[in-house]
Coordinates of C-alpha atoms and ligand atoms in Angstrom, one line a residue:
X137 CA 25.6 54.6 1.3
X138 CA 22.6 53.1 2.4
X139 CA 20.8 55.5 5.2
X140 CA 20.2 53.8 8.9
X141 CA 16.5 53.4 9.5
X142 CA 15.5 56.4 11.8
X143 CA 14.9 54.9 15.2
X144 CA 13.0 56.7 17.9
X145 CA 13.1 56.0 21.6
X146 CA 10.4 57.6 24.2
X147 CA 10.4 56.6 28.0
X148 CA 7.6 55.9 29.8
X149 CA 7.4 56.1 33.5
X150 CA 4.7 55.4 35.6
X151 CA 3.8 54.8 39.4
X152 CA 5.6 50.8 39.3
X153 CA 8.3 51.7 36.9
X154 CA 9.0 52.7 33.6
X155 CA 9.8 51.2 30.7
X156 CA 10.6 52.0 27.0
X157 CA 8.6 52.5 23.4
X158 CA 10.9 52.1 20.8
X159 CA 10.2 52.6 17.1
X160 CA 12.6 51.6 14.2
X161 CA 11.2 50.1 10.9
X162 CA 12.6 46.1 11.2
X163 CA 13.2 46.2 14.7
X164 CA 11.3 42.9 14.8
X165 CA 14.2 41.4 12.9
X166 CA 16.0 41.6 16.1
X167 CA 13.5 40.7 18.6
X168 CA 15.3 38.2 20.4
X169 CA 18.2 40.7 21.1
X170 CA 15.5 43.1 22.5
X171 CA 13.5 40.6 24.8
X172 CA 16.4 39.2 25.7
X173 CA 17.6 42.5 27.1
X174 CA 13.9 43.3 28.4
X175 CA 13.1 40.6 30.2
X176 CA 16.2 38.7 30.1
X177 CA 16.1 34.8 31.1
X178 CA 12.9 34.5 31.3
X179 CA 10.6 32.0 29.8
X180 CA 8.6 33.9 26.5
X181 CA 5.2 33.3 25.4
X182 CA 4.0 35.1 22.6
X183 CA 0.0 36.0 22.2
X184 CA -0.6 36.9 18.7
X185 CA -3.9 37.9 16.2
X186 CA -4.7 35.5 13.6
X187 CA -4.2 38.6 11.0
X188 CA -0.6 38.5 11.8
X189 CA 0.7 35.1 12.2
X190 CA 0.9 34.7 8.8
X191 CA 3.9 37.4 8.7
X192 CA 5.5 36.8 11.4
X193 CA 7.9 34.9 9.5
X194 CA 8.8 37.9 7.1
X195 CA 8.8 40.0 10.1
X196 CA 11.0 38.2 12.7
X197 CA 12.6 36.0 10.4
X198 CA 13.6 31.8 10.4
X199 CA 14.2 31.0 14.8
X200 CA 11.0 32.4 16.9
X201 CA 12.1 34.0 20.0
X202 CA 9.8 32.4 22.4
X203 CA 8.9 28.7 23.7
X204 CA 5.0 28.3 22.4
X205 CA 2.7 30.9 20.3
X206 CA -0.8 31.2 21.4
X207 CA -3.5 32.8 18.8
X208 CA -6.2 34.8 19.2
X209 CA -9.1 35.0 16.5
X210 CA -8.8 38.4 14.9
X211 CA -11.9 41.1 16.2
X212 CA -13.1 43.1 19.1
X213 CA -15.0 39.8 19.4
X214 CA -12.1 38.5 21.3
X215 CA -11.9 41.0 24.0
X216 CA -13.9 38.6 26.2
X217 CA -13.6 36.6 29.3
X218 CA -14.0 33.7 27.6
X219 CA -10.4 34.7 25.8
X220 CA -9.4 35.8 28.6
X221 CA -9.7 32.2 30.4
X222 CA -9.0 30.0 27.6
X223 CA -5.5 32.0 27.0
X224 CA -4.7 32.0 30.5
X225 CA -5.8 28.0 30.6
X226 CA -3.1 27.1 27.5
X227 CA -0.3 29.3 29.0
X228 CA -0.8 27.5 32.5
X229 CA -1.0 24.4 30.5
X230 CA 2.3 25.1 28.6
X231 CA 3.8 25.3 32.1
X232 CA 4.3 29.4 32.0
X233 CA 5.5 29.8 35.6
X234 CA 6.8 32.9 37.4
X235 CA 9.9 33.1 35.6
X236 CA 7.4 33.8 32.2
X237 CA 7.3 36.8 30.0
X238 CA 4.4 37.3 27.3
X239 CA 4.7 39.2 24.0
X240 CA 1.7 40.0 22.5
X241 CA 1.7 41.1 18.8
X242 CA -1.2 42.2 17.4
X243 CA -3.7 45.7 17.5
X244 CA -5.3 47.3 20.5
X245 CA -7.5 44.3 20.9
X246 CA -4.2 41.7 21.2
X247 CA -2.4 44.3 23.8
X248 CA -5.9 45.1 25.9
X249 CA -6.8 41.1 26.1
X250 CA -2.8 40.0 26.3
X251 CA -1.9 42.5 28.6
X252 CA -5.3 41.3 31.0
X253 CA -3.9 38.1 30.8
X254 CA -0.5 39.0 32.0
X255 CA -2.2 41.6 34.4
X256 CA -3.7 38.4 36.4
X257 CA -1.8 35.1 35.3
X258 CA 0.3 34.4 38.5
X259 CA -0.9 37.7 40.0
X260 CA 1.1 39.5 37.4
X261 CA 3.8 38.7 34.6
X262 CA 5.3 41.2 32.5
X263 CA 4.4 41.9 29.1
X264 CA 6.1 43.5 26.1
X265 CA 4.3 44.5 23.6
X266 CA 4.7 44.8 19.4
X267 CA 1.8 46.5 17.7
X268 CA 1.2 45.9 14.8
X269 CA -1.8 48.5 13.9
X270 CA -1.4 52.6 14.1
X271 CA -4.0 52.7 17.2
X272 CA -1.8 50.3 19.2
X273 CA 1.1 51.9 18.1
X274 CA 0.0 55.4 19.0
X275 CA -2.6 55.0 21.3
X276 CA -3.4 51.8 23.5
X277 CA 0.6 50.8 24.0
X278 CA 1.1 53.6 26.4
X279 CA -1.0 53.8 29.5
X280 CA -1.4 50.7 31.1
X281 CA -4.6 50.1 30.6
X282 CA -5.5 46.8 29.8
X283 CA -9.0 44.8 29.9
X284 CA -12.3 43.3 28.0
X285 CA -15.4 43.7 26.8
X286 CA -18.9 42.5 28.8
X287 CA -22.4 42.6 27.7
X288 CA -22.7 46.0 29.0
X289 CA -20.2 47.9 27.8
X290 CA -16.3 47.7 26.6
X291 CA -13.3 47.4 28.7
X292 CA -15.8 47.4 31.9
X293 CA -13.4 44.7 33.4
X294 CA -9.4 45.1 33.3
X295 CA -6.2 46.7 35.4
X296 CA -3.8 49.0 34.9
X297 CA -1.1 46.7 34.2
X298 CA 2.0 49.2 32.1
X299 CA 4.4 46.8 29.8
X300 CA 7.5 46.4 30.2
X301 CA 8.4 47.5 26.9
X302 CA 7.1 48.1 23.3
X303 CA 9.0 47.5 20.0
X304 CA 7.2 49.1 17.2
X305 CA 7.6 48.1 13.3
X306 CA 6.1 50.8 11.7
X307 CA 6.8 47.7 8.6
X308 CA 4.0 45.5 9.8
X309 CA 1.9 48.1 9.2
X310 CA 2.6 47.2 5.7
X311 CA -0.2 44.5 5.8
X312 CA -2.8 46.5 7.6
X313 CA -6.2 47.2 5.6
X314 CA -6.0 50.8 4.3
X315 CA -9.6 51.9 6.5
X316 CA -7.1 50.5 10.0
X317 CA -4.5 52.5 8.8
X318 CA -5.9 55.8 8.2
X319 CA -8.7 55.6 11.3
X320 CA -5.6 55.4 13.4
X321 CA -4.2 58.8 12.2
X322 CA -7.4 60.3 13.7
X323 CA -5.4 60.2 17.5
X324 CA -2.8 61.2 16.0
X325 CA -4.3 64.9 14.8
X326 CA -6.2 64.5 18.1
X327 CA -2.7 64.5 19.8
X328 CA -1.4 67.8 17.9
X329 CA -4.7 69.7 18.3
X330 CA -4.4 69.1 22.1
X331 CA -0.9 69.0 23.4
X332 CA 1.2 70.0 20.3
X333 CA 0.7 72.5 17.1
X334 CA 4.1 72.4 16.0
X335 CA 3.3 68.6 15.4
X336 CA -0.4 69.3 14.3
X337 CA 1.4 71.5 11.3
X338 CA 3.9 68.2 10.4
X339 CA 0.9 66.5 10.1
X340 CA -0.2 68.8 7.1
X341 CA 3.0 68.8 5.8
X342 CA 3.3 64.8 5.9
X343 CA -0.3 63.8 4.8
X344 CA 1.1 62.1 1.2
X345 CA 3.7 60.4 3.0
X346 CA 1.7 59.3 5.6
X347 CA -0.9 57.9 2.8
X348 CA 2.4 56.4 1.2
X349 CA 2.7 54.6 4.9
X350 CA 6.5 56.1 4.3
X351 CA 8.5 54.4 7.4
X352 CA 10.6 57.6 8.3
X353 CA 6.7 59.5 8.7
X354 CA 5.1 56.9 10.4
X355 CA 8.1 56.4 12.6
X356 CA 8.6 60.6 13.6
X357 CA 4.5 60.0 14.2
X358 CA 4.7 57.3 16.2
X359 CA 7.2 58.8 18.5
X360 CA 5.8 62.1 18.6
X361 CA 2.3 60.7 19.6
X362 CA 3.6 58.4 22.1
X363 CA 5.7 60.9 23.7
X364 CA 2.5 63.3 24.0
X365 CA 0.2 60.8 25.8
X366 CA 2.9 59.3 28.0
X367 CA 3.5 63.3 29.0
X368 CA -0.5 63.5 29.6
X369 CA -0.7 59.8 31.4
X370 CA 2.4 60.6 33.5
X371 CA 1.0 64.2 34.6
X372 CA -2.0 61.9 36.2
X373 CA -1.6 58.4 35.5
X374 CA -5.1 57.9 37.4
X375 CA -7.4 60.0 35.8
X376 CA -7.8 62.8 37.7
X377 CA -7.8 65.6 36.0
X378 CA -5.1 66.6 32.4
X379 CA -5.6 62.7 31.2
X380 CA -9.5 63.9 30.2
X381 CA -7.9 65.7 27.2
X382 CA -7.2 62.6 25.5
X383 CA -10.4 62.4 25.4
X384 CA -11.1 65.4 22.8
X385 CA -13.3 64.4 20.5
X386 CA -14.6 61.2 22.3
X387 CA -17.7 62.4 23.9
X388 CA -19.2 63.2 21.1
X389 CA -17.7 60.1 19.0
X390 CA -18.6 57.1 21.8
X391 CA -22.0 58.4 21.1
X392 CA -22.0 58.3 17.3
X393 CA -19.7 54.6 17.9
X394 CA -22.4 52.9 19.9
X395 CA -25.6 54.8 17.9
X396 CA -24.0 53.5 15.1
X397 CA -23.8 50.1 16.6
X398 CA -20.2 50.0 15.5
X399 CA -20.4 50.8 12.0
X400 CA -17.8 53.1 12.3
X401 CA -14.9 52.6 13.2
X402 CA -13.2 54.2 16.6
X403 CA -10.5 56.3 14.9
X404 CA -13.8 57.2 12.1
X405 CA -16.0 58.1 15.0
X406 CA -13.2 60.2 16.8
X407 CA -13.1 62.5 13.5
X408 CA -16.0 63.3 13.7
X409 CA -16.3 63.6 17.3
X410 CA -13.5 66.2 17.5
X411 CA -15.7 68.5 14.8
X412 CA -18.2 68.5 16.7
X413 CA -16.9 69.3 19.8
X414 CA -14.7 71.9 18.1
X415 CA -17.7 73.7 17.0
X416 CA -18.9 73.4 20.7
X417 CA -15.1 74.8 21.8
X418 CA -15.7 77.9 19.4
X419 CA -19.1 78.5 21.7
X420 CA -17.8 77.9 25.0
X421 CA -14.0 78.2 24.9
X422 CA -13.0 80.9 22.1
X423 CA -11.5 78.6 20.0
X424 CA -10.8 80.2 16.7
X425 CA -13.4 78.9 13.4
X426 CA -10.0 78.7 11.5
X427 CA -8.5 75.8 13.7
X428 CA -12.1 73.7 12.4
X429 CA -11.6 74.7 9.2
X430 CA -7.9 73.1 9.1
X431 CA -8.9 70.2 11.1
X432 CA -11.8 69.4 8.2
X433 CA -9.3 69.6 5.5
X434 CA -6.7 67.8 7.4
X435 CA -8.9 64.9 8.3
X436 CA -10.5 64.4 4.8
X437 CA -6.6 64.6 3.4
X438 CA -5.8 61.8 5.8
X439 CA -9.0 59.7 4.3
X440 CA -11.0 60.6 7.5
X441 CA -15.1 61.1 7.8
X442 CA -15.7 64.9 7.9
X443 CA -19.3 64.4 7.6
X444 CA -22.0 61.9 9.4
X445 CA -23.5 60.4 6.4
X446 CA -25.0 57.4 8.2
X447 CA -29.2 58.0 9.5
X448 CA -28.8 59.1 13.1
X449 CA -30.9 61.4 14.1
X450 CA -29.9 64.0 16.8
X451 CA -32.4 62.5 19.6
X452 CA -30.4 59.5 19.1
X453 CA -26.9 60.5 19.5
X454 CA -28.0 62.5 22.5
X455 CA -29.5 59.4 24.4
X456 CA -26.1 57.9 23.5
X457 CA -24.4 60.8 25.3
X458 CA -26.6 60.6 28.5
X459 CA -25.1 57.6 29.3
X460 CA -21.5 58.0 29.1
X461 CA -20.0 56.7 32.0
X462 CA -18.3 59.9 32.3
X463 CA -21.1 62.2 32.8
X464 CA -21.4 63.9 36.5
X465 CA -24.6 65.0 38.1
X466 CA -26.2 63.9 34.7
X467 CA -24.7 66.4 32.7
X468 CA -23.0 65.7 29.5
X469 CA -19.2 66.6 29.4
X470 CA -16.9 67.4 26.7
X471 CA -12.8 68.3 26.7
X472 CA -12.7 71.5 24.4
X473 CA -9.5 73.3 23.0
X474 CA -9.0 77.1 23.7
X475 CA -6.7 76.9 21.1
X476 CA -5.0 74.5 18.6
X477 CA -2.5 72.9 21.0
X478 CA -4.3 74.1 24.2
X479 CA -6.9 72.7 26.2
X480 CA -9.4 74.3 28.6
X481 CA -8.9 73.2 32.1
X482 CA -12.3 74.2 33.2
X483 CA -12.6 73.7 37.0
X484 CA -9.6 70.9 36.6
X485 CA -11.4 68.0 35.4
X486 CA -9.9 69.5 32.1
X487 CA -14.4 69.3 30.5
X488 CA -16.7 71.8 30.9
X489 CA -20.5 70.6 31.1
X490 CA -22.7 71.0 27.6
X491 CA -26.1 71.6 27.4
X492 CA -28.0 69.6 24.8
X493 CA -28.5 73.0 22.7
X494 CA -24.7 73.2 22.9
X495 CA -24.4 69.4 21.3
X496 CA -26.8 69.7 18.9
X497 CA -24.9 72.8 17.4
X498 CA -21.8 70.6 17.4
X499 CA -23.9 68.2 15.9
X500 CA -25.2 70.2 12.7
X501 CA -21.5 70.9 12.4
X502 CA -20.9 67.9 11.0
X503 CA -24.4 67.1 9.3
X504 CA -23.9 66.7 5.3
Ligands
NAD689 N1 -5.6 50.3 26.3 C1 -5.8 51.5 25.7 O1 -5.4 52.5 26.2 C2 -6.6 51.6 24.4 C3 -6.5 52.7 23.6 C4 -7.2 52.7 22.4 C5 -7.8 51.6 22.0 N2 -7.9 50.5 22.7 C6 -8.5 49.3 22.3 O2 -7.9 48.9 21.1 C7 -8.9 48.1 20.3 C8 -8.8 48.6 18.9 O3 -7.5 48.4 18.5 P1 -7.2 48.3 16.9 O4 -7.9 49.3 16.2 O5 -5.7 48.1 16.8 O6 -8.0 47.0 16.5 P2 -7.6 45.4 16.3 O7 -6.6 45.0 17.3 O8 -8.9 44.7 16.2 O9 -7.0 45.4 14.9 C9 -7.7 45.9 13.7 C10 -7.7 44.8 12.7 O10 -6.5 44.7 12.0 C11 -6.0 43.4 12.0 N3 -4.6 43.5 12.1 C12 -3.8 43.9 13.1 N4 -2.5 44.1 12.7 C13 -2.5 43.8 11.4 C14 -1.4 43.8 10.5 N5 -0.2 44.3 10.8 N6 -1.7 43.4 9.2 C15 -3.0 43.0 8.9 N7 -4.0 43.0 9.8 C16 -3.7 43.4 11.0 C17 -6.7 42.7 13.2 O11 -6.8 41.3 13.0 C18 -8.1 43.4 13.2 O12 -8.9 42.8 12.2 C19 -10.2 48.4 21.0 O13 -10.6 47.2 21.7 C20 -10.0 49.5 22.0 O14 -10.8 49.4 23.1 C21 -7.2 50.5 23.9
ZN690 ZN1 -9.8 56.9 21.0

């Protein structure tokens, strides 16, 4: 008896609708079936990275499920307006009219710039999307948000544009180079030390399986991670408040991401970011030392930075952090955990202000 794959289902809803993120290891297999019942009679495009056309084959299998692909060259690089244009140009080409759908298959970068595209093309088309790294699957395909890149700063220009469903393969991940892999797992620890200990401890327990890239681990990870940022997007879908928590950790790495001039990768940078702003948490929210001391061991387990080992010195980190666009009346703010699983609402915003003192602690917190 050969065990069914575990398949997991977690609905989304949102202000326009809802929709569904389902996870099953060769769910692409029946893709047709899927977009057929998710956006049924309509006209497919897919938008795909240039990393995964060659397996699209092995994944989907001999009859393509859509009318014309359209590839994007592989990169943040891509995340442009330039794409943007010459994507939407070929799909108005191709004749995609208001009785199109797009599938875009690919990482964060492929849903962000394919999701723009269907954001604006016609005033709107819907999407679905299959991600095909672990920060799309766990992170970017719920929310919405959807944009690129411009000279002065990432995702500055976009829309909140929701799919209308994701199908997730925890197989493609197969092909995904081992740093991808693992600098995705960095949300997902974020997501347990924030919303969820229970699923913080599974982590522990799963960290060899997880390294194995088993199917049934990524898949229970998957769902688990989506379900805990749909609950946090859904409790204020605009930002107003609870959504902040997702940004644990990301004060703190944004700063060491662009000191770094990207040398690091996001998921690398968010490791060490949620350190550093632990250490901050056991100053100014009572967090307990012990929770740091699991995260550490749980983040180098996972293949994660625990340590900044690159030459950036304090004054330079901090002039990263006085411009985050999410500072208020110039003060620096962070998202801090009272406890593993709980954070601080503050005054609602969900971030307490830090003083420079306060970063810099954080800071030697995770100096060699
Ligand atoms: N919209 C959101 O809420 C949200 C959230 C988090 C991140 N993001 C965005 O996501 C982007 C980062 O996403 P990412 O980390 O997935 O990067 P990515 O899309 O660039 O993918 C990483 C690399 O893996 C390759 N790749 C993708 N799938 C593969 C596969 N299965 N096999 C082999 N290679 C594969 C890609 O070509 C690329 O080189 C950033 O632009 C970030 O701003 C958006
Ligand atoms: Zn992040």
């Amino acid at each position: 008896v050969v065990a069914a794959p575990a398949t997991d289902r977690v609905h989304v809803t949102h202000a326009g609708g809802a929709y569904d993120v389902v996870v099953r290891a060769g769910i692409l297999r029946d893709l047709a079936t899927h977009l057929a019942a998710i956006v049924p009679g309509r006209r497919v495009a897919a938008l795909a990275d240039a990393a995964v056309v060659p397996h699209l084959h092995e994944w989907i299998g001999e009859s393509a499920p859509w009318h014309a692909i359209h590839v994007l060259p592989s990169g943040e690089a891509s995340k442009t307006r330039t794409e943007w244009a010459r994507l939407s140009d070929e799909l108005l080409a191709s004749g995609m009219g208001r009785d199109g759908a797009i599938v875009a298959i690919g990482g964060g970068v492929t849903g962000d710039l394919a999701g723009f595209v269907a954001a604006t093309l016609l005033r709107g088309l819907p999407y679905v999307h299959v991600p095909t790294t672990t920060v799309a699957m766990l992170d970017s395909s719920v929310g919405g948000k959807t944009g690129v890149d411009t000279v002065h700063g990432k995702n500055l220009i976009g829309a909140f544009h929701p799919p209308v469903g994701v199908l997730i393969d925890p197989l493609t991940l197969q092909t995904l180079p081992e740093r991808h892999y693992r600098a995705g797992l960095a949300e997902a620890v974020k997501h347990g030390l924030i919303r969820d200990a229970a699923y913080f401890d599974s982590l522990e327990r799963d960290v060899e399986r997880l390294g194995q890239r088993d199917a049934d681990a990524v898949t229970s990870l998957v769902a688990r991670s989506v379900a805990i940022k749909a609950a946090v997007v859904q409790a204020d879908e605009f930002e107003r408040g609870e959504r902040a928590t997702l940004n644990a950790g990301h004060t703190i790495g944004h700063a060491i991401e662009h000191a770094s001039a990207y040398a690091l990768l996001h998921g690398e940078c968010v490791a060490l970011g949620l350190l550093a702003e632990c250490a901050i948490a056991e100053q100014l929210a009572g967090l307990d030392p012990e929770v740091r001391v699991r995260l550490s061991t749980l983040l180098a387990r996972l293949g994660l930075p625990v340590h900044l080992t690159l030459p950036l010195t304090d004054e330079m980190l901090l002039a990263a952090m006085r411009h985050d666009k999410k500072n208020r009346a110039g003060l620096v703010r962070c998202a801090l955990p009272t406890a593993l699983g709980t954070m601080g609402a503050g005054d609602g915003s969900f971030t307490q202000p830090v003083s420079e003192a306060l970063l810099t602690i954080g800071l030697a917190a995770i100096r060699p």
